[in-house]
């Protein structure tokens, strides 16, 4: 009995985009959805209650970071990350692969796994498909990810192919390593760089392994938007229509809407909380930089169309003051707003899909919100 | 009609300590009480809702800091600090004097006021009794403080006397400068260093000016505890019994209990939030340093006897993890706990006074909680 299942609830007559429900051991969530990132078992500055209040469904945690601190044993003894951080909704962990390849400076890849240096203390560590799943079993998220190699962009065809084939073998090994198959599902990750045949092959072989969901990896690694959308489309083409698809590391407005068009059901990104810490806000009138002197005496909300705790209760003048004074409460309020902005964008997308007008909605958002080409 | 009035509700038969109710334009609060400090119009990391939830009554804000940022004009246009920071309970502002004397490096005192350098940009600024009240009128707290000189310890008799006499003249000027006497009350501040006759004289003369409440200043400036308690006792002796007394800048457990014994009704301190940021917690079993490795796998609450949001929902292991990862949510949780700890200490003190057993209560706390001589 698979602990995570998916149900399609509507297909937009105008766009073909879909809404669905993801059933998990920690509750049902509607798709397409944006998932906030709680890297170290905390979505920076926010409480679980604030996450529920802003409509967060699935929350991510990072296997690599939690493995280093507090460590696998602590999480196992805590009874898993849900209890540890007191989040009662569904959770998802990545495989650690992305961080091993992007953060660790010394690493050696073999068929067995990856040896790399712990940046916190210089120790050599070894992560393999089995070890990744073992840690993820200790963390206990509803959805786990296969251990994959996230290759840089651009990469040669040969490198992309060898890596993708190894990632497929790793997926098989990880699948067999799951010690809690009734409580935790594993998603396979499509790789293959910017090569159509490799993306197709990767997806086909993963589908043969019959995962309850599929992720698309290796994007948002420096490629331009057009390349990214192409990689996503190639990856998705051969995935089973009735399984959830998760595009990893994407949170810009244009990318999210494009992903929905491509029948992606789940996206995650640190973007909303990271840019909030620098005073950059996403609003229904485009990007807003709260540092600007023009907001010092602006006693209106960040975004008059937003229903978040920050916009309901505080003014730009107060946020400008808190930001200038480097006050944590400012970061907290702006993180709430930006996260709610993306969660609400996806709520609106679902509404548009159900009204069979997702293409119109997408056009309206991209026209009216005036974000730049980065999508925020 | 005085906007702030005081009513004594019980006098402990065992100790003579008292409970009371302070009536303010933003609601009634019970005394004796501990008041958290929101220096820059935010109690660091906490929301107003969290302050209500932990039982905070009066919240402080600092005139000096708010004058520099966001400035008097912004606060006036915001409609005051209550609206600015969205706090609906009573508030109190200090006079700016303490910060001018402790933070500004270049300063010149004259009869008119104090000239000093703005540490943020090097500009020369001038603060006088009238200017302090003008800024405090813009901030709009329920209780304002007279502009005073907070002298260092030790100070010569001559210096302490001259300064105290000038502070009395400043008190008279500040009182006459209040533009919102129906909405904002001013408390006078007793000074006089470590000299009995000066403390008595200062209190007597302030009482002749008939303030609705009196503060005791010039303590917690480096003197030992015995000296401080002596200064407080001398200051309080000649104050009218039926007016509220506020001991400024005190938040250690032993100091708070001693203050209650001396018929002090209000205390404030940055202590609970400041030490929380360094991982130091006050608990019913004494001081606890969350950094310690022994807490890494301790899945019990910080303080099993505490009813705060942190203790109801999180473990020491999680707090240890958040602290080691420098996560703002950890600071937030520990600030909630420490503030609740002192607010609850005062709730328990009130209960003990009403049960005519405050001396027993004080003895029990000082014996059982095992804080060191610093009182935390």
XYZ file of C-alpha atoms in Angstrom:
752
model
C 0.000 0.000 0.000
C 1.607 3.205 -1.206
C 1.618 5.905 1.480
C 1.417 8.726 -1.072
C -1.176 8.711 -3.830
C -2.399 11.231 -6.362
C -5.762 12.032 -7.813
C -6.444 14.408 -10.705
C -9.505 16.539 -10.011
C -9.765 18.753 -13.084
C -8.113 19.350 -16.452
C -8.355 22.890 -17.825
C -10.160 22.912 -21.167
C -8.233 25.987 -22.242
C -4.676 24.919 -21.323
C -4.581 21.248 -20.409
C -3.152 22.193 -17.007
C -4.474 20.127 -14.148
C -5.484 20.291 -10.523
C -5.144 17.356 -8.187
C -4.984 16.134 -4.640
C -1.900 14.584 -3.139
C -2.850 12.165 -0.373
C -0.141 11.742 2.262
C 0.101 10.222 5.755
C 0.013 13.790 7.115
C -3.011 14.947 5.182
C -4.223 15.852 1.718
C -2.940 18.833 -0.231
C -4.150 20.385 -3.442
C -1.956 20.700 -6.509
C -0.394 22.491 -8.272
C 1.320 23.850 -5.192
C 4.334 25.768 -4.020
C 6.269 24.181 -1.139
C 8.278 26.376 1.267
C 11.729 25.183 2.287
C 12.669 24.490 5.907
C 16.320 23.695 5.262
C 17.413 23.002 8.837
C 14.023 21.843 10.184
C 12.738 25.417 10.296
C 11.346 27.655 7.567
C 13.568 30.552 8.570
C 11.917 32.718 11.276
C 8.448 31.118 10.870
C 6.439 28.954 13.236
C 4.391 25.944 12.112
C 1.244 27.912 12.999
C 2.311 30.690 10.642
C 2.865 28.109 7.917
C -0.631 26.660 8.405
C -2.058 30.188 8.448
C -0.446 31.141 5.139
C -1.742 27.948 3.532
C 1.487 25.969 3.235
C 0.864 22.337 2.447
C 4.028 20.294 2.013
C 7.158 21.698 3.691
C 10.622 20.654 2.580
C 13.613 19.815 4.711
C 17.151 19.212 3.455
C 18.682 15.821 4.073
C 22.260 17.065 3.711
C 21.866 19.841 6.278
C 19.967 17.673 8.748
C 22.506 14.885 8.393
C 25.289 17.304 9.399
C 23.174 18.964 12.122
C 21.563 17.675 14.299
C 22.442 14.311 12.711
C 20.591 11.140 11.811
C 20.596 9.730 15.358
C 19.012 12.812 16.907
C 16.259 12.808 14.299
C 15.615 9.109 14.774
C 15.433 9.505 18.548
C 13.205 12.566 18.156
C 10.727 10.385 16.277
C 11.344 12.183 12.986
C 11.368 15.728 11.732
C 7.613 16.263 12.137
C 7.861 15.831 15.887
C 11.254 17.538 16.044
C 10.015 20.783 14.487
C 6.356 20.370 15.460
C 5.006 20.538 11.902
C 1.849 18.487 11.495
C 1.406 18.763 7.718
C 3.086 16.699 4.987
C 6.831 16.972 4.531
C 9.325 16.132 1.816
C 13.076 15.618 1.945
C 15.515 15.970 -0.917
C 18.212 13.327 -1.313
C 21.210 15.399 -0.285
C 22.598 15.073 -3.796
C 22.095 18.697 -4.788
C 23.969 20.008 -1.730
C 26.778 17.454 -2.036
C 27.347 18.660 -5.573
C 26.807 22.375 -4.974
C 28.163 22.974 -1.452
C 30.851 20.383 -0.740
C 34.154 21.581 -2.171
C 36.061 18.293 -2.258
C 34.188 15.312 -3.657
C 34.821 12.062 -5.438
C 32.074 10.228 -7.287
C 32.136 6.457 -7.709
C 29.550 3.861 -8.607
C 29.116 3.278 -4.895
C 28.388 6.915 -3.978
C 30.043 10.241 -3.235
C 32.873 11.000 -0.819
C 33.030 14.656 0.218
C 34.241 16.991 2.896
C 31.949 18.187 5.694
C 32.246 21.975 5.397
C 31.486 22.394 9.113
C 34.444 20.399 10.459
C 36.530 19.071 7.549
C 35.606 15.399 8.155
C 35.292 13.179 5.099
C 31.751 11.882 4.606
C 30.258 9.308 2.292
C 26.791 9.471 0.848
C 25.294 6.655 -1.203
C 21.768 5.861 -2.409
C 21.320 3.517 0.557
C 22.757 5.995 3.035
C 20.594 8.817 1.681
C 17.442 6.744 2.135
C 18.603 5.563 5.549
C 18.948 9.211 6.658
C 15.639 10.105 5.012
C 13.992 7.211 6.854
C 15.323 8.703 10.096
C 13.995 12.135 9.113
C 10.659 10.514 8.340
C 9.197 12.834 5.694
C 6.126 11.644 3.773
C 8.010 11.938 0.492
C 11.684 11.067 0.023
C 13.863 11.612 -3.018
C 16.139 9.220 -4.839
C 19.830 10.001 -4.496
C 20.901 11.645 -7.739
C 23.800 13.480 -9.251
C 22.860 17.031 -10.177
C 25.223 17.871 -13.016
C 26.271 21.424 -13.895
C 25.068 23.286 -16.982
C 26.460 23.035 -19.569
C 27.758 19.452 -19.451
C 29.048 17.280 -22.290
C 26.757 14.625 -23.726
C 29.089 11.893 -22.480
C 29.188 13.213 -18.936
C 25.429 13.822 -18.855
C 24.779 10.295 -20.136
C 27.144 8.480 -17.757
C 25.824 10.474 -14.834
C 22.174 9.885 -15.764
C 22.743 6.138 -16.135
C 24.460 6.013 -12.744
C 21.585 8.023 -11.231
C 19.194 5.383 -12.623
C 21.182 2.605 -10.934
C 21.192 4.679 -7.758
C 17.401 5.059 -7.994
C 16.974 1.291 -8.087
C 19.270 0.845 -5.101
C 17.528 3.590 -3.113
C 14.134 2.099 -3.809
C 15.281 -1.211 -2.372
C 16.742 0.482 0.685
C 13.501 2.012 1.984
C 12.885 0.577 5.446
C 9.504 2.293 5.901
C 7.674 1.749 2.584
C 4.261 1.931 4.217
C 4.902 5.370 5.713
C 7.349 7.040 3.337
C 7.191 7.186 -0.448
C 10.190 7.676 -2.752
C 10.062 9.760 -5.908
C 12.502 9.074 -8.749
C 14.379 12.023 -10.273
C 14.665 12.548 -14.029
C 18.117 13.762 -15.083
C 19.913 13.964 -18.441
C 21.066 17.566 -18.719
C 20.007 19.507 -21.798
C 19.732 16.404 -24.005
C 16.334 15.301 -25.247
C 17.125 11.626 -25.682
C 18.768 11.400 -22.254
C 15.781 13.062 -20.569
C 13.422 10.673 -22.396
C 15.515 7.650 -21.500
C 15.855 8.677 -17.852
C 12.086 9.142 -17.505
C 11.288 5.827 -19.275
C 13.599 3.800 -17.086
C 12.362 5.436 -13.894
C 8.788 4.692 -14.918
C 9.724 1.032 -15.328
C 10.769 1.098 -11.662
C 7.224 2.347 -10.872
C 7.666 5.222 -8.444
C 4.572 6.855 -6.890
C 5.823 10.226 -8.182
C 8.587 11.726 -10.285
C 10.803 14.734 -9.843
C 12.619 16.706 -12.502
C 16.143 17.553 -11.432
C 19.170 19.268 -12.871
C 17.393 22.536 -13.650
C 17.967 25.966 -12.070
C 21.687 25.330 -12.300
C 22.603 28.346 -14.410
C 20.769 27.632 -17.665
C 18.499 30.251 -19.285
C 14.735 30.010 -18.892
C 14.099 28.647 -22.378
C 16.578 25.842 -21.816
C 15.012 25.062 -18.474
C 11.479 24.875 -19.891
C 12.788 22.575 -22.638
C 14.443 20.275 -20.102
C 11.208 20.163 -18.114
C 9.088 19.413 -21.177
C 11.410 16.598 -22.337
C 11.455 15.120 -18.854
C 7.692 15.240 -18.440
C 6.761 13.837 -21.870
C 7.263 10.223 -20.929
C 6.050 10.369 -17.348
C 2.741 8.683 -16.532
C -0.052 11.230 -16.635
C -1.630 10.036 -13.409
C 1.443 10.410 -11.204
C 2.512 13.629 -9.470
C 5.401 15.561 -11.008
C 7.699 17.714 -8.940
C 9.968 20.367 -10.454
C 12.783 20.940 -7.969
C 14.144 24.322 -6.913
C 11.780 26.580 -8.840
C 9.957 29.551 -7.276
C 10.012 32.487 -9.704
C 6.548 33.596 -10.831
C 7.091 32.992 -14.550
C 8.698 29.597 -13.871
C 5.859 28.479 -11.632
C 3.240 29.389 -14.223
C 5.216 27.732 -17.009
C 5.603 24.648 -14.833
C 1.842 24.478 -14.322
C 1.373 24.710 -18.091
C 3.713 21.728 -18.414
C 1.586 19.673 -15.995
C 3.952 20.056 -13.072
C 2.140 19.564 -9.755
C 4.729 20.519 -7.144
C 7.487 23.140 -6.928
C 9.749 24.302 -4.107
C 12.251 27.098 -3.662
C 14.087 29.106 -0.989
C 13.441 32.192 -3.127
C 10.601 33.793 -1.134
C 12.362 33.576 2.231
C 15.844 34.308 0.876
C 14.866 37.495 -0.972
C 12.710 38.556 2.006
C 15.854 38.591 4.144
C 17.258 41.137 1.701
C 14.116 43.258 1.785
C 12.831 42.178 -1.634
C 9.115 41.511 -1.798
C 6.848 40.017 -4.437
C 3.557 41.889 -4.705
C 0.613 41.965 -7.066
C 2.151 45.144 -8.486
C 5.565 43.635 -9.027
C 8.810 43.625 -7.107
C 9.196 46.021 -4.196
C 12.402 46.843 -2.361
C 11.490 47.823 1.184
C 14.863 49.531 1.780
C 13.899 52.454 -0.460
C 13.535 55.835 1.259
C 10.160 56.300 -0.453
C 8.638 53.747 1.938
C 9.769 55.515 5.111
C 6.434 57.342 5.407
C 4.252 54.957 3.436
C 1.543 53.836 5.821
C -0.131 51.413 3.427
C 0.311 47.610 3.400
C 3.010 45.945 1.293
C 0.374 44.568 -1.026
C -3.205 45.788 -0.629
C -4.428 42.668 -2.461
C -2.668 40.295 -0.082
C -4.412 38.575 2.832
C -1.292 37.585 4.799
C -0.627 38.415 8.451
C 1.957 41.018 7.427
C -0.315 42.846 4.988
C -3.305 42.681 7.320
C -1.461 44.311 10.224
C 1.620 46.290 9.217
C 2.643 49.141 6.943
C 5.539 49.609 4.560
C 6.817 52.343 6.880
C 7.082 49.843 9.745
C 8.751 47.217 7.531
C 11.192 49.847 6.198
C 12.037 50.759 9.803
C 12.500 47.126 10.889
C 14.668 46.398 7.856
C 16.889 49.432 8.440
C 17.263 48.421 12.095
C 18.054 44.811 11.129
C 15.217 43.532 13.324
C 14.317 39.841 13.082
C 10.612 40.594 13.279
C 10.914 42.392 9.936
C 12.476 39.339 8.302
C 9.736 37.241 9.815
C 6.932 39.461 8.475
C 8.451 39.711 5.004
C 9.093 35.953 4.857
C 5.442 35.370 5.702
C 4.369 37.743 2.952
C 6.593 36.326 0.199
C 5.728 32.736 1.043
C 2.036 33.549 1.146
C 2.440 35.336 -2.207
C 3.615 32.148 -3.944
C 1.181 29.895 -2.090
C -1.629 32.228 -3.135
C -0.374 32.387 -6.726
C -0.825 28.618 -6.863
C -4.258 28.842 -5.205
C -5.238 31.326 -7.915
C -3.755 29.028 -10.564
C -5.881 26.145 -9.291
C -8.962 28.349 -9.381
C -8.169 29.376 -12.968
C -7.651 25.756 -14.009
C -10.981 24.763 -12.520
C -12.595 27.663 -14.407
C -10.932 26.437 -17.636
C -9.077 29.724 -18.085
C -5.529 29.022 -16.989
C -3.972 30.505 -20.155
C -5.838 33.767 -19.568
C -4.796 33.773 -15.939
C -1.150 33.172 -16.809
C -1.216 35.983 -19.354
C -2.864 38.367 -16.876
C -0.331 37.638 -14.156
C 2.683 37.987 -16.426
C 1.302 41.220 -17.900
C 0.015 42.898 -14.752
C 2.616 41.983 -12.179
C 5.528 43.497 -14.070
C 8.240 41.243 -12.676
C 11.441 41.203 -14.711
C 12.771 38.262 -16.714
C 13.961 36.595 -13.511
C 10.311 36.219 -12.518
C 10.358 38.184 -9.253
C -8.213 64.122 34.332
C -5.095 61.989 34.660
C -4.879 59.352 31.915
C -3.009 56.904 34.164
C -4.268 56.048 37.640
C -3.376 53.445 40.220
C -5.392 51.421 42.656
C -3.986 49.197 45.413
C -5.914 45.926 45.630
C -4.161 44.043 48.421
C -1.375 44.438 50.980
C 0.367 41.243 52.051
C 0.003 40.715 55.803
C 3.277 38.818 55.914
C 5.503 41.195 53.925
C 3.749 44.497 53.343
C 4.190 43.995 49.591
C 1.224 45.098 47.529
C -0.789 44.255 44.449
C -2.523 46.885 42.398
C -4.107 47.794 39.101
C -2.651 50.380 36.779
C -5.414 51.965 34.684
C -4.191 53.293 31.313
C -5.818 54.490 28.094
C -4.871 51.125 26.571
C -6.283 48.954 29.317
C -5.743 47.891 32.913
C -2.757 45.870 34.055
C -2.041 44.205 37.362
C 0.994 45.067 39.453
C 3.663 44.219 40.457
C 4.612 43.490 36.873
C 7.551 42.924 34.587
C 7.543 44.952 31.355
C 9.327 43.620 28.242
C 11.393 46.083 26.216
C 10.661 46.836 22.572
C 13.627 49.131 21.979
C 13.042 49.932 18.315
C 9.245 49.467 18.293
C 9.620 45.674 18.347
C 10.309 43.276 21.209
C 13.053 41.514 19.294
C 11.647 38.663 17.143
C 8.190 38.681 18.834
C 4.785 39.617 17.468
C 2.186 41.573 19.444
C 0.069 38.400 19.536
C 2.930 36.512 21.170
C 3.239 39.302 23.740
C -0.492 39.090 24.569
C -0.230 35.313 24.744
C 2.653 35.377 27.222
C 0.781 37.838 29.417
C 2.786 40.995 28.751
C 1.004 44.098 29.992
C 2.947 47.301 29.477
C 5.601 47.208 26.731
C 8.472 49.699 26.679
C 9.925 51.545 23.735
C 13.069 53.669 23.754
C 12.725 57.335 22.901
C 16.385 57.731 21.934
C 16.337 54.862 19.446
C 12.980 55.824 17.948
C 14.082 59.437 17.632
C 17.088 58.342 15.549
C 15.073 55.743 13.584
C 12.433 56.075 12.191
C 12.317 59.596 13.651
C 9.734 61.778 15.355
C 7.943 62.775 12.155
C 7.380 59.211 11.000
C 5.935 58.247 14.379
C 3.672 61.294 14.448
C 2.413 60.571 10.938
C 1.942 56.887 11.827
C -0.416 57.980 14.604
C 1.988 56.868 17.340
C 3.926 53.751 18.220
C 0.843 51.665 19.081
C -0.412 51.883 15.517
C 3.108 51.744 14.079
C 3.964 48.404 15.699
C 0.368 47.167 16.071
C 0.510 46.732 19.860
C -2.866 47.294 21.470
C -1.830 47.156 25.146
C -0.351 49.937 27.289
C 3.077 51.282 26.421
C 5.746 53.299 28.188
C 8.652 55.322 26.822
C 11.813 56.247 28.650
C 13.133 59.797 28.317
C 16.180 59.089 26.180
C 18.411 60.231 29.026
C 19.837 56.818 29.830
C 20.914 56.178 26.226
C 22.329 59.684 25.759
C 24.520 59.092 28.792
C 25.397 55.455 28.123
C 25.583 55.222 24.310
C 26.540 58.634 22.921
C 30.312 59.041 23.027
C 30.579 62.824 22.741
C 28.226 64.827 24.915
C 28.010 68.179 26.649
C 25.549 68.835 29.447
C 24.191 72.306 30.114
C 21.220 73.644 32.032
C 19.344 73.707 28.744
C 19.936 70.037 27.874
C 22.482 67.670 26.340
C 24.353 67.976 23.059
C 25.654 64.650 21.729
C 26.732 62.841 18.626
C 24.346 60.585 16.680
C 26.285 57.316 16.564
C 24.545 56.337 13.316
C 25.764 59.254 11.196
C 27.952 61.564 13.311
C 25.444 64.452 13.346
C 25.292 66.557 16.494
C 21.933 66.294 18.256
C 20.391 68.185 21.150
C 18.016 66.688 23.681
C 16.287 68.787 26.333
C 13.394 68.101 28.707
C 11.019 69.818 26.290
C 12.416 67.994 23.279
C 12.241 64.632 25.058
C 8.557 65.169 25.866
C 7.881 66.458 22.363
C 9.308 63.226 20.922
C 7.462 61.138 23.510
C 4.229 62.946 22.574
C 4.866 61.912 18.967
C 5.515 58.315 20.068
C 2.303 58.447 22.071
C 2.942 55.930 24.862
C 0.506 55.883 27.781
C 3.341 56.653 30.209
C 6.229 59.003 29.452
C 9.336 59.642 31.530
C 10.885 62.905 32.647
C 14.201 63.711 31.006
C 16.899 62.924 33.556
C 20.626 62.561 33.835
C 21.617 59.022 34.745
C 24.942 59.472 36.543
C 27.604 56.759 36.727
C 28.423 54.798 39.867
C 30.397 55.780 41.857
C 29.947 59.565 41.573
C 31.087 62.287 43.959
C 28.535 63.859 46.289
C 28.932 67.216 44.557
C 28.358 65.788 41.109
C 25.422 63.664 42.238
C 23.837 66.676 43.948
C 24.257 69.127 41.065
C 22.982 66.557 38.612
C 19.985 65.636 40.771
C 19.022 69.305 41.228
C 19.263 69.874 37.487
C 17.163 66.751 36.870
C 14.514 68.229 39.201
C 14.459 71.446 37.162
C 14.235 69.329 34.016
C 11.289 67.415 35.504
C 9.376 70.664 36.042
C 10.117 71.794 32.485
C 9.126 68.440 31.006
C 5.863 68.426 32.929
C 4.962 71.816 31.462
C 5.854 70.647 27.956
C 3.315 67.803 27.726
C 1.009 68.581 24.810
C -1.271 65.584 25.391
C -1.899 65.568 29.160
C -5.268 63.840 28.786
C -3.793 60.886 26.886
C -0.227 60.575 28.141
C 0.993 60.671 31.742
C 4.511 61.668 32.833
C 6.350 59.947 35.676
C 9.095 61.804 37.563
C 12.420 60.037 38.124
C 14.164 59.958 41.503
C 17.940 60.386 41.219
C 20.684 61.210 43.733
C 23.256 58.440 43.309
C 24.233 56.473 46.402
C 23.448 59.325 48.813
C 20.551 59.003 51.215
C 19.841 62.723 51.652
C 19.960 63.349 47.898
C 17.558 60.453 47.200
C 15.197 61.766 49.888
C 15.401 65.324 48.601
C 14.859 64.255 45.000
C 11.756 62.243 45.908
C 10.315 65.026 48.083
C 10.662 67.659 45.421
C 9.214 65.431 42.712
C 6.240 64.689 44.960
C 5.642 68.423 45.309
C 5.295 68.520 41.522
C 2.561 65.863 41.884
C 3.313 63.246 39.223
C 0.849 60.358 38.689
C 3.742 57.935 39.227
C 7.413 57.876 40.118
C 10.386 56.052 38.717
C 13.650 55.235 40.431
C 16.613 55.850 38.170
C 20.359 55.675 38.363
C 20.496 52.020 39.444
C 21.878 49.037 37.491
C 24.838 51.198 36.483
C 27.582 49.013 37.917
C 26.852 49.119 41.650
C 26.589 45.921 43.733
C 23.178 44.542 44.665
C 23.268 45.770 48.264
C 23.995 49.308 47.101
C 21.208 49.101 44.573
C 18.632 47.906 47.101
C 19.716 50.745 49.418
C 19.282 53.341 46.660
C 15.830 51.933 45.912
C 14.772 51.937 49.557
C 15.954 55.544 50.074
C 14.184 56.651 46.898
C 10.918 54.950 47.788
C 10.716 56.076 51.428
C 9.314 59.503 50.671
C 7.127 58.583 47.715
C 3.345 58.667 48.216
C 2.084 55.189 49.060
C -0.841 55.377 46.681
C 1.141 56.163 43.528
C 2.800 53.562 41.280
C 6.564 53.127 41.572
C 8.711 51.994 38.691
C 12.239 50.654 39.126
C 13.997 51.132 35.806
C 16.197 48.563 34.095
C 15.805 45.666 36.520
C 14.985 42.100 35.444
C 17.085 39.638 37.478
C 15.019 37.275 39.605
C 16.476 38.331 42.970
C 16.193 42.030 42.046
C 12.567 41.684 40.997
C 11.617 39.956 44.248
C 13.544 42.487 46.321
C 11.851 45.286 44.396
C 8.424 43.822 45.201
C 9.413 43.694 48.878
C 10.250 47.398 48.620
C 6.784 48.186 47.223
C 7.929 48.604 43.652
C 5.065 48.054 41.199
C 6.765 48.066 37.795
C 10.109 46.841 36.455
C 11.540 46.539 32.952
C 14.664 45.015 31.462
C 16.133 43.768 28.183
C 17.604 40.867 30.169
C 15.195 38.067 29.133
C 15.454 38.758 25.399
C 19.154 39.649 25.444
C 20.286 36.492 27.246
C 17.906 34.417 25.105
C 19.852 35.535 22.039
C 22.929 34.013 23.663
C 21.141 30.762 24.480
C 20.763 31.459 28.208
C 17.402 30.524 29.680
C 15.780 31.118 33.032
C 13.872 28.083 34.260
C 12.225 26.946 37.467
C 15.343 24.824 38.014
C 17.770 27.667 37.479
C 19.836 28.893 34.576
C 20.184 26.665 31.550
C 22.596 27.120 28.660
C 21.045 25.584 25.568
C 24.409 25.414 23.740
C 25.572 22.539 25.933
C 26.090 19.188 24.199
C 24.028 17.479 26.917
C 20.873 18.976 25.385
C 21.495 17.600 21.904
C 19.348 14.533 22.605
C 17.177 15.926 25.389
C 13.620 15.617 24.155
C 11.997 17.293 27.149
C 10.788 20.915 27.310
C 13.074 23.726 28.489
C 11.067 24.041 31.673
C 8.420 21.406 32.426
C 6.715 23.864 34.794
C 6.392 26.561 32.154
C 3.219 27.161 30.155
C 4.762 29.214 27.325
C 4.429 28.463 23.609
C 8.044 27.268 23.497
C 7.718 24.848 26.412
C 4.334 23.563 25.239
C 5.594 22.641 21.767
C 9.362 22.216 21.518
C 12.199 20.255 23.088
C 15.635 21.219 24.310
C 17.077 19.110 21.488
C 15.284 21.252 18.909
C 16.333 24.496 20.607
C 19.929 23.253 20.821
C 19.806 22.502 17.094
C 18.311 25.895 16.197
C 20.856 27.694 18.359
C 23.803 25.831 16.827
C 22.455 26.623 13.346
C 21.949 30.303 14.262
C 18.276 30.095 13.278
C 16.051 33.093 14.087
C 13.177 30.831 15.100
C 15.314 29.597 18.006
C 15.910 33.136 19.236
C 12.215 33.770 18.908
C 11.230 30.685 20.945
C 13.794 31.361 23.668
C 12.812 35.047 23.877
C 9.202 33.975 24.363
C 10.237 31.590 27.121
C 12.441 34.007 29.057
C 9.919 36.831 28.841
C 7.115 34.525 29.932
C 9.339 33.337 32.792
C 9.592 36.850 34.284
C 5.970 37.737 33.543
C 4.936 34.520 35.289
C 7.285 35.172 38.214
C 5.370 38.402 38.792
C 2.012 36.630 38.394
C 3.146 34.174 41.061
C 4.338 37.069 43.224
C 0.905 38.688 42.984
C -0.738 35.417 43.920
C 1.579 35.073 46.937
C 0.857 38.669 48.030
C -2.869 38.041 47.823
C -2.382 34.884 49.907
C -0.390 36.918 52.471
C 2.690 34.777 52.003
C 5.026 36.813 49.833
C 8.036 36.352 52.166
C 7.625 32.574 51.988
C 7.270 32.738 48.228
C 10.387 34.872 47.856
C 12.378 32.506 50.044
C 11.153 29.469 48.089
C 12.044 30.994 44.742
C 15.503 32.108 45.818
C 16.197 28.709 47.415
C 14.743 26.425 44.760
C 15.679 28.130 41.539
C 19.403 28.114 42.216
C 20.266 31.208 40.184
C 23.633 32.723 41.011
C 24.218 36.101 42.660
C 23.421 37.855 39.398
C 19.861 36.579 39.746
C 19.596 34.599 36.502
